[in-house]
Amino acid sequence: MIALNKGASLWLARVAGVCLLVGMVAFVGRRVAADDTPAPWVVPEDAKKVKNPIPPTQETLAAAQDLFTDNCSLCHGEKGIGDGPGAKAIKVKPANFTDAKLMAAETDGALFWKMSEGRGPMPSWKETLTEKERWELVGYIRKLTKDAAK
Ligand code: HEC
């Protein structure tokens, strides 16, 4: 009788311990997930509407490709998949420019605004790159999306 009680209380203690552990893991897990998932990146309405004043040509695309290789591929990857060597080190993952659905939801103006302002690990480029260079990069990002669909 005593042995059974002992067994039962041991069992109870173990169940309680497991519950506590599961609860803690779930709690910590939620915290980590919340940190990893960035809040929506809201672009001002008027910035979204701005049209790309630099129509892509072979020349602008070639210039932008060099800029992209030098400044962006570290995180975004050479093809824009978001798999550059630097991407491993950052919690918020770089956007995947080859995701056609994701990119269709972004206007040229929104891409320009985001690369100009930056957020978190994504640098702000408005001091480093000229407006012309940033618009050329918008054209180049569009090309990366198209190339991936081929
Ligand atoms: C140090 C890493 C890093 C570098 C270098 C970098 N980016 Fe990013 N980029 C990011 C991250 C991370 C995000 C996602 C930020 C977020 O959602 O908060 C991002 C997001 C973006 C977005 C927004 C995409 C979207 O649809 O929301 C654009 C556009 C962009 N980057 C363009 C560029 C361009 C152009 C360059 C080079 C001139 C560049 N990035 C260089 C890390 C980087």
mmCIF file of C-alpha atoms and ligand atoms in Angstrom:
data_model
loop_
_atom_site.group_PDB
_atom_site.id
_atom_site.type_symbol
_atom_site.label_atom_id
_atom_site.label_comp_id
_atom_site.label_asym_id
_atom_site.label_seq_id
_atom_site.Cartn_x
_atom_site.Cartn_y
_atom_site.Cartn_z
ATOM 1 C CA MET A 1 0.000 0.000 0.000
ATOM 2 C CA ILE A 2 2.793 2.377 0.954
ATOM 3 C CA ALA A 3 4.768 1.329 -2.133
ATOM 4 C CA LEU A 4 1.771 2.136 -4.352
ATOM 5 C CA ASN A 5 1.365 5.586 -2.819
ATOM 6 C CA LYS A 6 5.007 6.280 -3.308
ATOM 7 C CA GLY A 7 4.760 5.175 -6.927
ATOM 8 C CA ALA A 8 1.695 7.297 -7.491
ATOM 9 C CA SER A 9 3.201 10.443 -6.061
ATOM 10 C CA LEU A 10 6.381 9.881 -8.033
ATOM 11 C CA TRP A 11 4.266 9.516 -11.160
ATOM 12 C CA LEU A 12 2.392 12.709 -10.328
ATOM 13 C CA ALA A 13 5.628 14.586 -9.751
ATOM 14 C CA ARG A 14 6.931 13.391 -13.077
ATOM 15 C CA VAL A 15 3.750 14.406 -14.934
ATOM 16 C CA ALA A 16 3.884 17.832 -13.304
ATOM 17 C CA GLY A 17 7.531 18.162 -14.247
ATOM 18 C CA VAL A 18 6.859 17.253 -17.875
ATOM 19 C CA CYS A 19 3.937 19.702 -18.033
ATOM 20 C CA LEU A 20 6.116 22.484 -16.693
ATOM 21 C CA LEU A 21 8.843 21.697 -19.202
ATOM 22 C CA VAL A 22 6.414 21.575 -22.145
ATOM 23 C CA GLY A 23 4.919 24.855 -21.018
ATOM 24 C CA MET A 24 8.314 26.496 -20.765
ATOM 25 C CA VAL A 25 9.416 25.248 -24.178
ATOM 26 C CA ALA A 26 6.149 26.469 -25.727
ATOM 27 C CA PHE A 27 6.564 29.850 -24.069
ATOM 28 C CA VAL A 28 10.175 30.294 -25.144
ATOM 29 C CA GLY A 29 9.304 28.959 -28.616
ATOM 30 C CA ARG A 30 6.584 31.573 -29.011
ATOM 31 C CA ARG A 31 8.956 34.342 -27.955
ATOM 32 C CA VAL A 32 11.543 33.220 -30.518
ATOM 33 C CA ALA A 33 8.922 32.944 -33.265
ATOM 34 C CA ALA A 34 7.654 36.419 -32.469
ATOM 35 C CA ASP A 35 11.178 37.821 -32.792
ATOM 36 C CA ASP A 36 11.803 36.045 -36.101
ATOM 37 C CA THR A 37 8.616 37.128 -37.822
ATOM 38 C CA PRO A 38 8.946 40.797 -38.643
ATOM 39 C CA ALA A 39 5.955 43.081 -38.367
ATOM 40 C CA PRO A 40 4.553 44.141 -41.746
ATOM 41 C CA TRP A 41 6.788 46.759 -43.312
ATOM 42 C CA VAL A 42 4.373 49.573 -44.043
ATOM 43 C CA VAL A 43 5.249 51.842 -46.968
ATOM 44 C CA PRO A 44 3.607 55.307 -47.093
ATOM 45 C CA GLU A 45 0.820 55.391 -49.714
ATOM 46 C CA ASP A 46 2.357 58.223 -51.748
ATOM 47 C CA ALA A 47 5.746 56.445 -51.856
ATOM 48 C CA LYS A 48 4.018 53.322 -53.199
ATOM 49 C CA LYS A 49 2.582 55.259 -56.127
ATOM 50 C CA VAL A 50 5.867 56.687 -57.425
ATOM 51 C CA LYS A 51 6.691 55.270 -60.870
ATOM 52 C CA ASN A 52 10.194 54.201 -61.864
ATOM 53 C CA PRO A 53 11.561 57.197 -63.838
ATOM 54 C CA ILE A 54 14.388 55.066 -65.273
ATOM 55 C CA PRO A 55 13.059 52.554 -67.788
ATOM 56 C CA PRO A 56 15.346 49.510 -67.722
ATOM 57 C CA THR A 57 17.703 49.173 -70.676
ATOM 58 C CA GLN A 58 20.620 46.794 -71.170
ATOM 59 C CA GLU A 59 22.877 49.569 -69.945
ATOM 60 C CA THR A 60 20.993 50.349 -66.712
ATOM 61 C CA LEU A 61 20.561 46.634 -65.965
ATOM 62 C CA ALA A 62 24.277 45.975 -66.408
ATOM 63 C CA ALA A 63 25.112 48.895 -64.103
ATOM 64 C CA ALA A 64 22.600 47.667 -61.529
ATOM 65 C CA GLN A 65 23.954 44.137 -61.708
ATOM 66 C CA ASP A 66 27.375 45.436 -60.630
ATOM 67 C CA LEU A 67 25.803 47.452 -57.812
ATOM 68 C CA PHE A 68 23.811 44.423 -56.710
ATOM 69 C CA THR A 69 26.869 42.140 -56.697
ATOM 70 C CA ASP A 70 28.871 44.678 -54.695
ATOM 71 C CA ASN A 71 26.225 45.817 -52.187
ATOM 72 C CA CYS A 72 23.292 43.435 -52.021
ATOM 73 C CA SER A 73 24.277 39.860 -52.885
ATOM 74 C CA LEU A 74 25.987 39.424 -49.520
ATOM 75 C CA CYS A 75 22.517 38.994 -48.016
ATOM 76 C CA HIS A 76 20.106 38.710 -50.952
ATOM 77 C CA GLY A 77 22.267 36.215 -52.892
ATOM 78 C CA GLU A 78 23.557 36.580 -56.449
ATOM 79 C CA LYS A 79 20.185 35.536 -57.910
ATOM 80 C CA GLY A 80 18.098 37.335 -55.276
ATOM 81 C CA ILE A 81 16.858 34.209 -53.506
ATOM 82 C CA GLY A 82 17.862 35.638 -50.126
ATOM 83 C CA ASP A 83 20.590 33.044 -49.639
ATOM 84 C CA GLY A 84 23.725 35.192 -49.562
ATOM 85 C CA PRO A 85 26.505 34.200 -47.124
ATOM 86 C CA GLY A 86 25.532 37.080 -44.804
ATOM 87 C CA ALA A 87 21.912 35.898 -44.561
ATOM 88 C CA LYS A 88 22.887 33.107 -42.172
ATOM 89 C CA ALA A 89 23.995 35.576 -39.532
ATOM 90 C CA ILE A 90 20.810 37.651 -39.390
ATOM 91 C CA LYS A 91 17.565 36.745 -37.697
ATOM 92 C CA VAL A 92 15.202 38.557 -40.063
ATOM 93 C CA LYS A 93 15.747 36.929 -43.430
ATOM 94 C CA PRO A 94 16.294 39.024 -46.571
ATOM 95 C CA ALA A 95 13.370 39.188 -48.975
ATOM 96 C CA ASN A 96 13.297 36.566 -51.713
ATOM 97 C CA PHE A 97 13.222 38.511 -54.983
ATOM 98 C CA THR A 98 12.501 35.334 -56.975
ATOM 99 C CA ASP A 99 9.144 34.799 -55.224
ATOM 100 C CA ALA A 100 6.823 36.036 -58.006
ATOM 101 C CA LYS A 101 3.767 36.238 -55.759
ATOM 102 C CA LEU A 102 5.558 38.256 -53.097
ATOM 103 C CA MET A 103 7.090 40.591 -55.659
ATOM 104 C CA ALA A 104 3.793 41.148 -57.483
ATOM 105 C CA ALA A 105 2.456 42.607 -54.244
ATOM 106 C CA GLU A 106 5.208 45.266 -54.213
ATOM 107 C CA THR A 107 5.064 48.362 -56.405
ATOM 108 C CA ASP A 108 8.272 49.821 -57.862
ATOM 109 C CA GLY A 109 7.777 52.780 -55.528
ATOM 110 C CA ALA A 110 7.563 50.454 -52.499
ATOM 111 C CA LEU A 111 10.798 48.656 -53.424
ATOM 112 C CA PHE A 112 12.528 52.007 -53.927
ATOM 113 C CA TRP A 113 11.272 53.334 -50.584
ATOM 114 C CA LYS A 114 12.282 50.178 -48.692
ATOM 115 C CA MET A 115 15.806 50.113 -50.114
ATOM 116 C CA SER A 116 16.164 53.825 -49.419
ATOM 117 C CA GLU A 117 14.979 53.641 -45.792
ATOM 118 C CA GLY A 118 16.157 50.183 -44.721
ATOM 119 C CA ARG A 119 14.959 48.360 -41.604
ATOM 120 C CA GLY A 120 16.796 46.238 -39.030
ATOM 121 C CA PRO A 121 19.602 44.328 -40.763
ATOM 122 C CA MET A 122 18.556 45.791 -44.147
ATOM 123 C CA PRO A 123 20.736 48.880 -44.593
ATOM 124 C CA SER A 124 19.388 52.257 -45.706
ATOM 125 C CA TRP A 125 20.899 53.082 -49.099
ATOM 126 C CA LYS A 126 19.821 56.675 -49.550
ATOM 127 C CA GLU A 127 23.153 58.065 -48.345
ATOM 128 C CA THR A 128 25.262 55.495 -50.194
ATOM 129 C CA LEU A 129 23.569 55.140 -53.580
ATOM 130 C CA THR A 130 22.151 57.884 -55.801
ATOM 131 C CA GLU A 131 18.446 58.003 -56.650
ATOM 132 C CA LYS A 132 19.296 56.896 -60.175
ATOM 133 C CA GLU A 133 21.230 53.898 -58.880
ATOM 134 C CA ARG A 134 18.376 52.909 -56.583
ATOM 135 C CA TRP A 135 15.816 53.059 -59.420
ATOM 136 C CA GLU A 136 18.160 51.000 -61.602
ATOM 137 C CA LEU A 137 18.259 48.451 -58.798
ATOM 138 C CA VAL A 138 14.444 48.346 -58.729
ATOM 139 C CA GLY A 139 14.582 47.461 -62.446
ATOM 140 C CA TYR A 140 17.223 44.839 -61.732
ATOM 141 C CA ILE A 141 15.142 43.255 -58.935
ATOM 142 C CA ARG A 142 12.248 42.962 -61.434
ATOM 143 C CA LYS A 143 14.635 41.204 -63.802
ATOM 144 C CA LEU A 144 15.695 38.753 -61.071
ATOM 145 C CA THR A 145 12.032 37.838 -60.520
ATOM 146 C CA LYS A 146 11.489 37.314 -64.263
ATOM 147 C CA ASP A 147 14.712 35.320 -64.696
ATOM 148 C CA ALA A 148 13.690 32.939 -61.912
ATOM 149 C CA ALA A 149 10.361 32.229 -63.625
ATOM 150 C CA LYS A 150 12.062 31.152 -66.869
HETATM 151 C C1 HEC B 1 23.100 42.971 -44.394
HETATM 152 C C2 HEC B 1 22.144 42.288 -45.219
HETATM 153 C C3 HEC B 1 21.481 43.039 -46.374
HETATM 154 C C4 HEC B 1 22.087 43.747 -47.388
HETATM 155 C C5 HEC B 1 23.567 43.977 -47.611
HETATM 156 C C6 HEC B 1 21.013 44.206 -48.251
HETATM 157 N N1 HEC B 1 19.796 43.799 -47.755
HETATM 158 FE FE1 HEC B 1 17.974 44.198 -48.569
HETATM 159 N N2 HEC B 1 17.074 43.224 -47.021
HETATM 160 C C7 HEC B 1 17.727 42.611 -45.990
HETATM 161 C C8 HEC B 1 16.753 42.120 -45.039
HETATM 162 C C9 HEC B 1 17.065 41.379 -43.755
HETATM 163 C C10 HEC B 1 15.481 42.472 -45.546
HETATM 164 C C11 HEC B 1 14.128 42.223 -44.880
HETATM 165 C C12 HEC B 1 13.901 43.366 -43.890
HETATM 166 C C13 HEC B 1 12.564 43.308 -43.178
HETATM 167 O O1 HEC B 1 11.622 42.682 -43.683
HETATM 168 O O2 HEC B 1 12.463 43.914 -42.108
HETATM 169 C C14 HEC B 1 15.717 43.164 -46.802
HETATM 170 C C15 HEC B 1 14.706 43.684 -47.594
HETATM 171 C C16 HEC B 1 14.917 44.357 -48.796
HETATM 172 C C17 HEC B 1 13.881 44.890 -49.641
HETATM 173 C C18 HEC B 1 12.374 44.846 -49.357
HETATM 174 C C19 HEC B 1 11.760 43.677 -50.048
HETATM 175 C C20 HEC B 1 10.297 43.508 -49.744
HETATM 176 O O3 HEC B 1 9.573 43.104 -50.653
HETATM 177 O O4 HEC B 1 9.871 43.764 -48.602
HETATM 178 C C21 HEC B 1 14.477 45.443 -50.734
HETATM 179 C C22 HEC B 1 13.791 46.116 -51.914
HETATM 180 C C23 HEC B 1 15.902 45.266 -50.557
HETATM 181 N N3 HEC B 1 16.137 44.586 -49.375
HETATM 182 C C24 HEC B 1 16.852 45.696 -51.449
HETATM 183 C C25 HEC B 1 18.220 45.652 -51.211
HETATM 184 C C26 HEC B 1 19.193 46.229 -52.111
HETATM 185 C C27 HEC B 1 18.869 46.866 -53.450
HETATM 186 C C28 HEC B 1 20.417 46.046 -51.529
HETATM 187 C C29 HEC B 1 21.762 46.499 -52.044
HETATM 188 C C30 HEC B 1 21.889 47.862 -52.509
HETATM 189 C C31 HEC B 1 20.196 45.338 -50.267
HETATM 190 N N4 HEC B 1 18.856 45.118 -50.113
HETATM 191 C C32 HEC B 1 21.196 44.962 -49.387
HETATM 192 C C33 HEC B 1 19.086 42.478 -45.833
HETATM 193 C C34 HEC B 1 20.043 43.079 -46.616
#
